[in-house]
mmCIF file of C-alpha atoms and ligand atoms in Angstrom:
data_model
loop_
_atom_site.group_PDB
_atom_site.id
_atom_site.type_symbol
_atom_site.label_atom_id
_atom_site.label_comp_id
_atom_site.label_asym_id
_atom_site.label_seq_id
_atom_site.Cartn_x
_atom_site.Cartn_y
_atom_site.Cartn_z
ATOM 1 C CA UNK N 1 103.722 74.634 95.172
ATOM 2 C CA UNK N 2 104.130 77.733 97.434
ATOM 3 C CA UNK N 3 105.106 76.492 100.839
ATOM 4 C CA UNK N 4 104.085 78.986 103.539
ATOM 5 C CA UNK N 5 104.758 79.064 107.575
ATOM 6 C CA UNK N 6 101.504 78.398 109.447
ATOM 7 C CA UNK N 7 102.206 81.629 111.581
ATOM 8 C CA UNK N 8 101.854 83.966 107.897
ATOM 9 C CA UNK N 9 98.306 85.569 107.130
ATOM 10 C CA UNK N 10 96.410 84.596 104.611
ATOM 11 C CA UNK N 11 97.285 87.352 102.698
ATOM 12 C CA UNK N 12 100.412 86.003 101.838
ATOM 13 C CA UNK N 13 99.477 83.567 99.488
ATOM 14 C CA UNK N 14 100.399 85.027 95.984
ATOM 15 C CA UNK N 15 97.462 84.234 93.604
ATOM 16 C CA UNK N 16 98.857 82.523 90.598
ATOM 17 C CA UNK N 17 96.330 82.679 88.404
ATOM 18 C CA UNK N 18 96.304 86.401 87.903
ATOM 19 C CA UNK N 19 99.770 86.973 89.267
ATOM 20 C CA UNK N 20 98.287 89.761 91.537
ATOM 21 C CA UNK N 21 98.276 89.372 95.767
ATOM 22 C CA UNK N 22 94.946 89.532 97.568
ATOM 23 C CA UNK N 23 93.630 93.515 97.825
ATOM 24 C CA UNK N 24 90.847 94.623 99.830
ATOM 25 C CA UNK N 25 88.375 93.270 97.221
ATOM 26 C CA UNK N 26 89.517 89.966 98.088
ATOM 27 C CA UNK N 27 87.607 89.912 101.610
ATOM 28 C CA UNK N 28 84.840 90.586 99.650
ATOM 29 C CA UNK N 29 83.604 87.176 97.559
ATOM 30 C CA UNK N 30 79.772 88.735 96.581
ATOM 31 C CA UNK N 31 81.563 91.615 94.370
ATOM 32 C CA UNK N 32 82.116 90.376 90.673
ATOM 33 C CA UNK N 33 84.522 91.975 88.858
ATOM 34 C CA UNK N 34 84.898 91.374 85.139
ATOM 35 C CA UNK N 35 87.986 91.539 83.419
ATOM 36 C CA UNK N 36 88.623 95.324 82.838
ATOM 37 C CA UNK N 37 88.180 95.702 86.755
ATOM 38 C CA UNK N 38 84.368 96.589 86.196
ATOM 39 C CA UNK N 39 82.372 95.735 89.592
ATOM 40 C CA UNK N 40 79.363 93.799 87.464
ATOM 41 C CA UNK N 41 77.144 93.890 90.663
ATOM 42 C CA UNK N 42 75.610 96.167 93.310
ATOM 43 C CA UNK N 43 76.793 94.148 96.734
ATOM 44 C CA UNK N 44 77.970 96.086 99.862
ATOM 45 C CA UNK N 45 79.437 99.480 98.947
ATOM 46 C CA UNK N 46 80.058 98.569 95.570
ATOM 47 C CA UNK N 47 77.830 99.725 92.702
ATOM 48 C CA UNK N 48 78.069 99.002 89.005
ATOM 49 C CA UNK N 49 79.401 102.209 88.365
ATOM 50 C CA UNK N 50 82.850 101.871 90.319
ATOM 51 C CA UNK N 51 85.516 100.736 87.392
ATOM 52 C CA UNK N 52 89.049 100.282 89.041
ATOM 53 C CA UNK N 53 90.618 100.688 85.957
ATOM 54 C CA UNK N 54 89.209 104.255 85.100
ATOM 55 C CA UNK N 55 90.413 104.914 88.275
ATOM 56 C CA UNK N 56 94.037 103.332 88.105
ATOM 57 C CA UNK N 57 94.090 105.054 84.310
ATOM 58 C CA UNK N 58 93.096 108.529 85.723
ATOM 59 C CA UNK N 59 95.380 108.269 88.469
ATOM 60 C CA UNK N 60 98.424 107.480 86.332
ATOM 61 C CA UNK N 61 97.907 110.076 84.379
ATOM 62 C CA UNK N 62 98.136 112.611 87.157
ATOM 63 C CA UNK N 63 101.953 114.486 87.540
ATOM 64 C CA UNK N 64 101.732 113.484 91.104
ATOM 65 C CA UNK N 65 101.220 109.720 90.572
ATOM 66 C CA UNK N 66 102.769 109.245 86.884
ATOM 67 C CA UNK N 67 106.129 107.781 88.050
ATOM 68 C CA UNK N 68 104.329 105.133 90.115
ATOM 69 C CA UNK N 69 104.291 101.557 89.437
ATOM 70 C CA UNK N 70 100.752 100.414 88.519
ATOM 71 C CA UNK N 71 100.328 97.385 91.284
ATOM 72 C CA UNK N 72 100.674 100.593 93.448
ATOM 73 C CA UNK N 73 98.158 102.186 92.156
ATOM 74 C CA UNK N 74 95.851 99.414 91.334
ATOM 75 C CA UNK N 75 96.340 97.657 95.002
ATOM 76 C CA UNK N 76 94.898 101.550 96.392
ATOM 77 C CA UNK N 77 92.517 101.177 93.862
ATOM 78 C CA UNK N 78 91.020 97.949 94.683
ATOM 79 C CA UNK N 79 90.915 98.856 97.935
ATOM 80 C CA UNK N 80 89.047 101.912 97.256
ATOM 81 C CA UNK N 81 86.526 100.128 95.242
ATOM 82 C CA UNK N 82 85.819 98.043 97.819
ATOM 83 C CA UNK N 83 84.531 100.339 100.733
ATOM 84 C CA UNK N 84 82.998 103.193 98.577
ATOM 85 C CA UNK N 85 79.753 103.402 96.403
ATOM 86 C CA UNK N 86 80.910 105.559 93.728
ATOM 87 C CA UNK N 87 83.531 105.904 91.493
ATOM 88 C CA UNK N 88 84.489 108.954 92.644
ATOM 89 C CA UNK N 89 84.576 108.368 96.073
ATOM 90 C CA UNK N 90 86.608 105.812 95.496
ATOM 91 C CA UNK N 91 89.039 107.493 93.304
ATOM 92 C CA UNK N 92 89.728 110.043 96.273
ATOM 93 C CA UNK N 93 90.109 107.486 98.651
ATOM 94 C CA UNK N 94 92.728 105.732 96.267
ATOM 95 C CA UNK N 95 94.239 109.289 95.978
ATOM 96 C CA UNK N 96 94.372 110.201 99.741
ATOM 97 C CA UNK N 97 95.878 106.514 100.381
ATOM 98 C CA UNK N 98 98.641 107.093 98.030
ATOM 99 C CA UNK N 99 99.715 110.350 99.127
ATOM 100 C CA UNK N 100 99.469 108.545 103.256
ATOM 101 C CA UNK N 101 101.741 105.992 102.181
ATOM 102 C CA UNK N 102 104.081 106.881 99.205
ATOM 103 C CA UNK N 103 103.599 110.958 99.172
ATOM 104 C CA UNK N 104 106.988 111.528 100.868
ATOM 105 C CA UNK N 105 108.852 109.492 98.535
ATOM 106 C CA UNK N 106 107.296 111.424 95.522
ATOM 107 C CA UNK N 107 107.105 114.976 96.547
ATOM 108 C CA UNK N 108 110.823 116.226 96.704
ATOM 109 C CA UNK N 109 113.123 116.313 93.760
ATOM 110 C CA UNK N 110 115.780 114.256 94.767
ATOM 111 C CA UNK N 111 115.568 112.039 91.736
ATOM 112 C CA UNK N 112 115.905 115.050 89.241
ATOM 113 C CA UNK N 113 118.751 116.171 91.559
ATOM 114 C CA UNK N 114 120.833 112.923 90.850
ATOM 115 C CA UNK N 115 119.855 113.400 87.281
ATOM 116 C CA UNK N 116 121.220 116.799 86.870
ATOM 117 C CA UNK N 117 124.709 115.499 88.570
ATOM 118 C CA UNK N 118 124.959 112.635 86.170
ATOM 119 C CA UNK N 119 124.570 115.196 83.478
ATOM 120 C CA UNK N 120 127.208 117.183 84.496
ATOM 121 C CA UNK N 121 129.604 114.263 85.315
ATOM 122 C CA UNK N 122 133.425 114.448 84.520
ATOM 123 C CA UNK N 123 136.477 112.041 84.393
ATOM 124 C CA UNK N 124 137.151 113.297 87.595
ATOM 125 C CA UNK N 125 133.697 112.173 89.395
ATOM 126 C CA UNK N 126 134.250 108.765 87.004
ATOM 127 C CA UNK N 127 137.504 108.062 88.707
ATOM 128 C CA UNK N 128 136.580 109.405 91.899
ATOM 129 C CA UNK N 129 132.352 107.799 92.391
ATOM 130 C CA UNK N 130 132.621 107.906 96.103
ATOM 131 C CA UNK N 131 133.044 111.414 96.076
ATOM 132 C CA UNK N 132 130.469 111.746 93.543
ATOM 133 C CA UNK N 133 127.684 109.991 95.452
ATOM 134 C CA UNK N 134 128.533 111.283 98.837
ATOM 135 C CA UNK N 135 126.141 114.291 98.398
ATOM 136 C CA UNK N 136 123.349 112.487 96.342
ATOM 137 C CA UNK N 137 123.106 110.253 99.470
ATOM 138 C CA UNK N 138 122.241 113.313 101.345
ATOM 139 C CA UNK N 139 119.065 114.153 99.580
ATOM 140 C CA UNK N 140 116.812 111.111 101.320
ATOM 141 C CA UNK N 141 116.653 110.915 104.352
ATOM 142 C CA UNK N 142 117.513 106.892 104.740
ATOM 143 C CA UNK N 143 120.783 107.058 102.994
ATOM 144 C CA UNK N 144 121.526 110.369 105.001
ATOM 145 C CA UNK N 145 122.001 108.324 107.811
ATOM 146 C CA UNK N 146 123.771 105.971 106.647
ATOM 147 C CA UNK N 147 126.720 107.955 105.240
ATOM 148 C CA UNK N 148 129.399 107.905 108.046
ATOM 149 C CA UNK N 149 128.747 104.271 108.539
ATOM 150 C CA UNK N 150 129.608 103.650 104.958
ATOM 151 C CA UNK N 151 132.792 102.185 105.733
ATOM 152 C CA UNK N 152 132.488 99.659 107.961
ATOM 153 C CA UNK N 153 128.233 98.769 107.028
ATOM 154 C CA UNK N 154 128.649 96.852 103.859
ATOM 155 C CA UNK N 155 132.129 95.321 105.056
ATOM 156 C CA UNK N 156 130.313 93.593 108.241
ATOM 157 C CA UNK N 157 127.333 92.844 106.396
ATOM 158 C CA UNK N 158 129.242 90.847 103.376
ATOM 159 C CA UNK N 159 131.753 89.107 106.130
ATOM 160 C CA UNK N 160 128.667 87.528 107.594
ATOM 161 C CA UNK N 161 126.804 86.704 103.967
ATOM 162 C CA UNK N 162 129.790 85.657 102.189
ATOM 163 C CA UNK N 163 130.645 87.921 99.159
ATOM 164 C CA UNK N 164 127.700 87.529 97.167
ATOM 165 C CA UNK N 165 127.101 86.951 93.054
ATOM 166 C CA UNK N 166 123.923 88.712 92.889
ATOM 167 C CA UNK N 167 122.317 91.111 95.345
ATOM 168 C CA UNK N 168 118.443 92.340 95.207
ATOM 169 C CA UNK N 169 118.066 95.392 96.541
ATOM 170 C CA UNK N 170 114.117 95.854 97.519
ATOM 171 C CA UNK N 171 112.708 98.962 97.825
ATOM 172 C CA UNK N 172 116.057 100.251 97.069
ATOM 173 C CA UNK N 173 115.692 104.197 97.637
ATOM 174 C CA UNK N 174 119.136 106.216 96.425
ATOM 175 C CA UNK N 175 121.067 102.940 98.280
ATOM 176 C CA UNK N 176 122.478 101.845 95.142
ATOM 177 C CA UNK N 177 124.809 104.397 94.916
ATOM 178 C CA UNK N 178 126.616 103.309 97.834
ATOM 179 C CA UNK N 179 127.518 100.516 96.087
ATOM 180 C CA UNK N 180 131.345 101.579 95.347
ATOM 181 C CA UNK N 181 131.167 101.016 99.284
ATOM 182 C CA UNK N 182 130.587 97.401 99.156
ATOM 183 C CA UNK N 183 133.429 95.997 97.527
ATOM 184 C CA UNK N 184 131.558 93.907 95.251
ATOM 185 C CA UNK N 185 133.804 91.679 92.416
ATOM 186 C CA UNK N 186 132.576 93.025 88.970
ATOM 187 C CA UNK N 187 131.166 89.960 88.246
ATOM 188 C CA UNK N 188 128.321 90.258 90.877
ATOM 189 C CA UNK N 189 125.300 91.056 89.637
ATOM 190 C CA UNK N 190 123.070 94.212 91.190
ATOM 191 C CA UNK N 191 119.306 94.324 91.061
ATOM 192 C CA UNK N 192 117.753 97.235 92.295
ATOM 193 C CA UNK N 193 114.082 97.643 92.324
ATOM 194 C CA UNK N 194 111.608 100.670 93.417
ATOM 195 C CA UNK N 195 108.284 101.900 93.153
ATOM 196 C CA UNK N 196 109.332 105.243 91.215
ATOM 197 C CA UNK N 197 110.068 104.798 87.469
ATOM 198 C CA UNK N 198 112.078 108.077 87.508
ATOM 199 C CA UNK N 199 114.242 106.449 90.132
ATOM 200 C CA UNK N 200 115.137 103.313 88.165
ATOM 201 C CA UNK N 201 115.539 105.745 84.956
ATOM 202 C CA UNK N 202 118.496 107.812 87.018
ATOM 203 C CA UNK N 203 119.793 104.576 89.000
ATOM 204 C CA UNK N 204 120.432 102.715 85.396
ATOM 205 C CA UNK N 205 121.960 106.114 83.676
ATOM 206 C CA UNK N 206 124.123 105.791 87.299
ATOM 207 C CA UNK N 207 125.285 101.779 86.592
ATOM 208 C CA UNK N 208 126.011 102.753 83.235
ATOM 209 C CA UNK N 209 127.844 105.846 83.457
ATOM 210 C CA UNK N 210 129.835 104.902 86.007
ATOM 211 C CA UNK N 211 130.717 101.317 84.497
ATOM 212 C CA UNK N 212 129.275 99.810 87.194
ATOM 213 C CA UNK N 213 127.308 95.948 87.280
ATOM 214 C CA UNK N 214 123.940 96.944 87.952
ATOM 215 C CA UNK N 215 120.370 97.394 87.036
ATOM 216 C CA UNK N 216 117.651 98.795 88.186
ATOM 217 C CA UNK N 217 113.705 98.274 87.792
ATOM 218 C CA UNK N 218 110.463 99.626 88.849
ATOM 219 C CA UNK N 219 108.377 97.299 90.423
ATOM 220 C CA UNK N 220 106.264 96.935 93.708
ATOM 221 C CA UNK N 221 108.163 94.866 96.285
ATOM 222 C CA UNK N 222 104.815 93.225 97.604
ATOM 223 C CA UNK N 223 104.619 91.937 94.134
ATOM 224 C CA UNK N 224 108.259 90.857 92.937
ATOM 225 C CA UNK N 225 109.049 87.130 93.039
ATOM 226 C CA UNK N 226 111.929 86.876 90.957
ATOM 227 C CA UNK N 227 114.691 86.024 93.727
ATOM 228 C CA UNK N 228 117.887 83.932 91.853
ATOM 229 C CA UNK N 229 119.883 86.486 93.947
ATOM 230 C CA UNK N 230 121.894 85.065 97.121
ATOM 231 C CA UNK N 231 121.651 87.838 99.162
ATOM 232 C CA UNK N 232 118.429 90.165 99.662
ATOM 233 C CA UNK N 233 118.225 93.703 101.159
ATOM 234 C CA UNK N 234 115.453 95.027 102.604
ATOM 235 C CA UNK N 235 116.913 98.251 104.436
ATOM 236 C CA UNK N 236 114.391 100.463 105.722
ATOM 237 C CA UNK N 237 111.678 99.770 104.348
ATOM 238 C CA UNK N 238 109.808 97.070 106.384
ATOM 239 C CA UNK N 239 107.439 99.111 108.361
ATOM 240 C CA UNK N 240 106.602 101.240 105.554
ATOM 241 C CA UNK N 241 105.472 97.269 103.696
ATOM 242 C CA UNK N 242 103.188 96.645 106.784
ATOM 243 C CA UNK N 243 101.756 100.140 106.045
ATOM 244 C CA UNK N 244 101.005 99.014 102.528
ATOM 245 C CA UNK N 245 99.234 95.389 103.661
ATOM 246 C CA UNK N 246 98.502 94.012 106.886
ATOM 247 C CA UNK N 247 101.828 92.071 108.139
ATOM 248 C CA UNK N 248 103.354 92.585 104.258
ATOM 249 C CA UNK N 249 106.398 92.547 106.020
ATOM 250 C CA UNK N 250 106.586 89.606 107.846
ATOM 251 C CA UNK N 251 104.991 88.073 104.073
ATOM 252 C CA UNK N 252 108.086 89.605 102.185
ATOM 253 C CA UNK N 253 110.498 87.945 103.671
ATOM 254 C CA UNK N 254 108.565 84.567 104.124
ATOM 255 C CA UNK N 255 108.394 84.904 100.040
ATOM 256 C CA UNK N 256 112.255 85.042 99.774
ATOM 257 C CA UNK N 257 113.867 81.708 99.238
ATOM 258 C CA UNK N 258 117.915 83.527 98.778
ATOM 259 C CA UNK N 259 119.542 82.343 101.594
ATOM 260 C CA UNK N 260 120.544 85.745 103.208
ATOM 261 C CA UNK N 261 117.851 88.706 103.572
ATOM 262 C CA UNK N 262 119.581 91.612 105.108
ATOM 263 C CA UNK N 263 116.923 93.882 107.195
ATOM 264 C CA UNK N 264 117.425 97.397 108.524
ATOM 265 C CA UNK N 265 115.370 99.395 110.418
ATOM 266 C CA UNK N 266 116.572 103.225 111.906
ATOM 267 C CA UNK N 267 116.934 103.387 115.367
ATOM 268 C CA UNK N 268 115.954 107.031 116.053
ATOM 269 C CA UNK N 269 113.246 108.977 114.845
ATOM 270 C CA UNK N 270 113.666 111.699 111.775
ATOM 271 C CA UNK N 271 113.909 114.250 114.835
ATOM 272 C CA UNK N 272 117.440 112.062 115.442
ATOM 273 C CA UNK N 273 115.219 111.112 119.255
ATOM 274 C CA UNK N 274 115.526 107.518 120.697
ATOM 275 C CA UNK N 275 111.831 106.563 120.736
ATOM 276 C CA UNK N 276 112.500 103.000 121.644
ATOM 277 C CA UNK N 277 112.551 101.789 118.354
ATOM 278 C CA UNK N 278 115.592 99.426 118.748
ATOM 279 C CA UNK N 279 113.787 97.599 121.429
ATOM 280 C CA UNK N 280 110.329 97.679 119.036
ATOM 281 C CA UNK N 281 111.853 96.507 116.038
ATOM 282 C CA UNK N 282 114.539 94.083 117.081
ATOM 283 C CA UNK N 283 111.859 92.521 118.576
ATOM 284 C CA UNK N 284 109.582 92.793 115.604
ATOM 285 C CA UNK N 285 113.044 91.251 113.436
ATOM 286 C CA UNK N 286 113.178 88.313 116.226
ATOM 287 C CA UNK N 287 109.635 87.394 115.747
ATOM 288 C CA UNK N 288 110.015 88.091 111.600
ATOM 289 C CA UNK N 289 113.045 85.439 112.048
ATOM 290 C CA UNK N 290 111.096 83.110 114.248
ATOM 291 C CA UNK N 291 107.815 82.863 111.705
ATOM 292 C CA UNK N 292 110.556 82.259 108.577
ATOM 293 C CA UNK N 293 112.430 79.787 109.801
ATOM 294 C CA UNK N 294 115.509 81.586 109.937
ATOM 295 C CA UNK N 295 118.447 82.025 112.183
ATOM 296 C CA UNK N 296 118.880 86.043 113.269
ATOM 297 C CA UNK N 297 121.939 87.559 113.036
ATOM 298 C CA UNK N 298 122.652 91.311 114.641
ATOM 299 C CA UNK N 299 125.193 93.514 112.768
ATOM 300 C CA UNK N 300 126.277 95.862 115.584
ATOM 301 C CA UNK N 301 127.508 99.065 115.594
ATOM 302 C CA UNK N 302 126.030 100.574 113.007
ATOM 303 C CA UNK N 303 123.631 103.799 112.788
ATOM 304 C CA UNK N 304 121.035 102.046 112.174
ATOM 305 C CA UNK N 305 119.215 98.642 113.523
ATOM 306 C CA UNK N 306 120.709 95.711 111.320
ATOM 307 C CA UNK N 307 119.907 91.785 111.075
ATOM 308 C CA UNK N 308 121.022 89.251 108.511
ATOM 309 C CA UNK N 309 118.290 86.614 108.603
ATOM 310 C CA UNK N 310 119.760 83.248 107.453
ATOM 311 C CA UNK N 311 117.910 80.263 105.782
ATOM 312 C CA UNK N 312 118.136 77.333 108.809
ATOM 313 C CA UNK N 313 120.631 74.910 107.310
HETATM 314 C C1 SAM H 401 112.522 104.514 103.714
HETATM 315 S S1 SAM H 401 112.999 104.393 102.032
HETATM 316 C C2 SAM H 401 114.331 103.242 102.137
HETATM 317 C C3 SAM H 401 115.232 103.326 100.935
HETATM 318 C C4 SAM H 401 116.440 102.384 100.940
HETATM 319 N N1 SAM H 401 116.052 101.005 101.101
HETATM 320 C C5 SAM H 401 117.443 102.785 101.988
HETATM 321 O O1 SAM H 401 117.500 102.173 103.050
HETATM 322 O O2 SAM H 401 118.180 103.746 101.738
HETATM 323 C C6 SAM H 401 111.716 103.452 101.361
HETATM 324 C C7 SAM H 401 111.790 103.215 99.848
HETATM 325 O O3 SAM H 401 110.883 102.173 99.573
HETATM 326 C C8 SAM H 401 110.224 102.422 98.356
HETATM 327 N N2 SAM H 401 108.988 101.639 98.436
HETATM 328 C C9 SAM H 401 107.995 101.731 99.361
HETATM 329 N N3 SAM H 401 107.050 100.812 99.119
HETATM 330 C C10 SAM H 401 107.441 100.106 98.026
HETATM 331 C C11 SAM H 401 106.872 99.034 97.287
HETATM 332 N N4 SAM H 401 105.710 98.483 97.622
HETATM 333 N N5 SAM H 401 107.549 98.574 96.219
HETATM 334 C C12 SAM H 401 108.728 99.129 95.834
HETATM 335 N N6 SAM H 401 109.316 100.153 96.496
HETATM 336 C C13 SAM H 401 108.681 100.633 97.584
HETATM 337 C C14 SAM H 401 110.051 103.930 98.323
HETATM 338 O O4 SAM H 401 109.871 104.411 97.008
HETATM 339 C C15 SAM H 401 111.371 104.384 98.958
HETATM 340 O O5 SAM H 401 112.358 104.595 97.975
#
């Protein structure tokens, strides 16, 4: 039985017969949708022409969208289906919603970049992986940041958590290859999961190469459920959630029953300006905390904004 806090939405009640979350089609109980995603009847917007699968099929079969995990596409989909009367219509509106929320993580080449380094790699980057990851964490933007903090992040962050046997790494980015950082034990296990198939492709040739205790899957965070781990990140990636669905974020971490989920949110704006968004997210954190049941703890002096939220004992 799926326990949630009275303050969540309802959209953050996973529906177990289909495995899928609520989409925009949801709010709408007078469209019918058969099996194969086929609206069967002409309510609203909808008309019987509007197939959300043609639409997801098409779209995955673009260059743009083909590294994409389907939920992705199929949650803009839905949507789209929902608020437009033909199938093409909708399929542009699907299209222009991807590109709003997940273009930027799709359009540069920073995953065939750490590709081409792992094909060139030598005994000397294999005894030396710091110093072969330093400037892969340079090509996106989030782990850019991060870099001179390397020493001292994961350190604070693990004396707080405990060392942990298995760490989840949602919406994971290039962050797993700061993982020589950490100072894990081999034994703990490292699950790294992101939208982008090509990502999880180079991240697994990465844990492999390098010897390394991980693995790495694509998968839509709004969507995953498998949480054995003991510690969760979710580092940077919040607001771009509550983008995705209304209050997705504070849902994610309501979903998580690992005792530790380790948020991060940046603290200045791309253009490196203070835009108040420690003051806007810590607060957003504190009320994410509040909702879950869970004590907050702040991580100072990092570059970026940092809470471990515990489970209340
Ligand atoms: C701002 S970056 C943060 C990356 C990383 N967590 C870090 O801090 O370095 C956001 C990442 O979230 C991923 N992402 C966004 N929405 C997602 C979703 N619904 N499921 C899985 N990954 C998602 C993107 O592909 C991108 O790699």
């Amino acid at each position: 039985m799926l326990s949630l806090h009275p303050c969540l939405p309802p959209s953050s009640v996973l529906h177990r017969g289909t495995g899928r979350r609520p989409t925009g089609n949801d709010s709408q109980p007078s469209i019918l949708c058969t099996a194969d995603g086929r609206a069967g009847v002409e309510v609203g917007h909808v008309s019987a022409d509007v197939n959300a699968t043609a639409i997801v099929k098409r779209i995955q079969r673009t260059k743009k969208y083909a590294h994409l995990c389907e939920s992705v596409i199929r949650r803009a989909s839905d949507q789209a289906v929902a608020r437009y009367r033909t199938e093409k219509e909708a399929e542009k509106a699907a299209r222009r919603r991807l590109h709003q929320v997940y273009g930027a993580y799709l359009e540069e080449d920073w995953v065939g970049e750490v590709g081409r380094a792992l094909d060139a790699v030598d005994k000397d980057d294999l005894a030396e992986p710091r110093a072969f990851c330093l400037p892969l964490l340079d090509l996106h933007a989030s782990t850019r940041e991060r870099v001179d903090n390397l020493d001292t992040l994961f350190p604070r962050i693990f004396s707080e958590t405990g060392t942990p046997s298995h760490v989840v790494d949602l919406a994971c980015g290039l962050n797993p290859l700061t993982v020589s950082w950490m100072g894990l034990p081999e034994s703990c296990r490292y699950t790294a999961v992101d939208l982008h198939e090509g990502l999880a492709l180079v991240l697994n040739r990465f844990f492999e190469r390098f010897g390394l205790t991980g693995e790495a899957v694509c998968g839509d965070v709004l969507e995953w459920d498998d949480f054995t781990a003991d510690v969760v990140f979710l580092l940077k990636v919040l607001p771009c959630l509550a983008r995705q669905e209304k209050d997705a974020d504070l849902a994610t971490v309501a979903r998580i029953p690992s005792r530790d989920v380790v948020l991060s949110y940046p603290s200045k704006s791309l253009s490196g300006r203070d835009v108040g968004m420690v003051e806007h997210y810590g607060n957003r954190a504190r009320e994410i905390a509040d909702c879950c049941g869970r004590d907050l703890i702040e991580i100072e002096g990092a570059s970026e904004l940092v809470f471990v939220l515990r489970k209340g004992a």
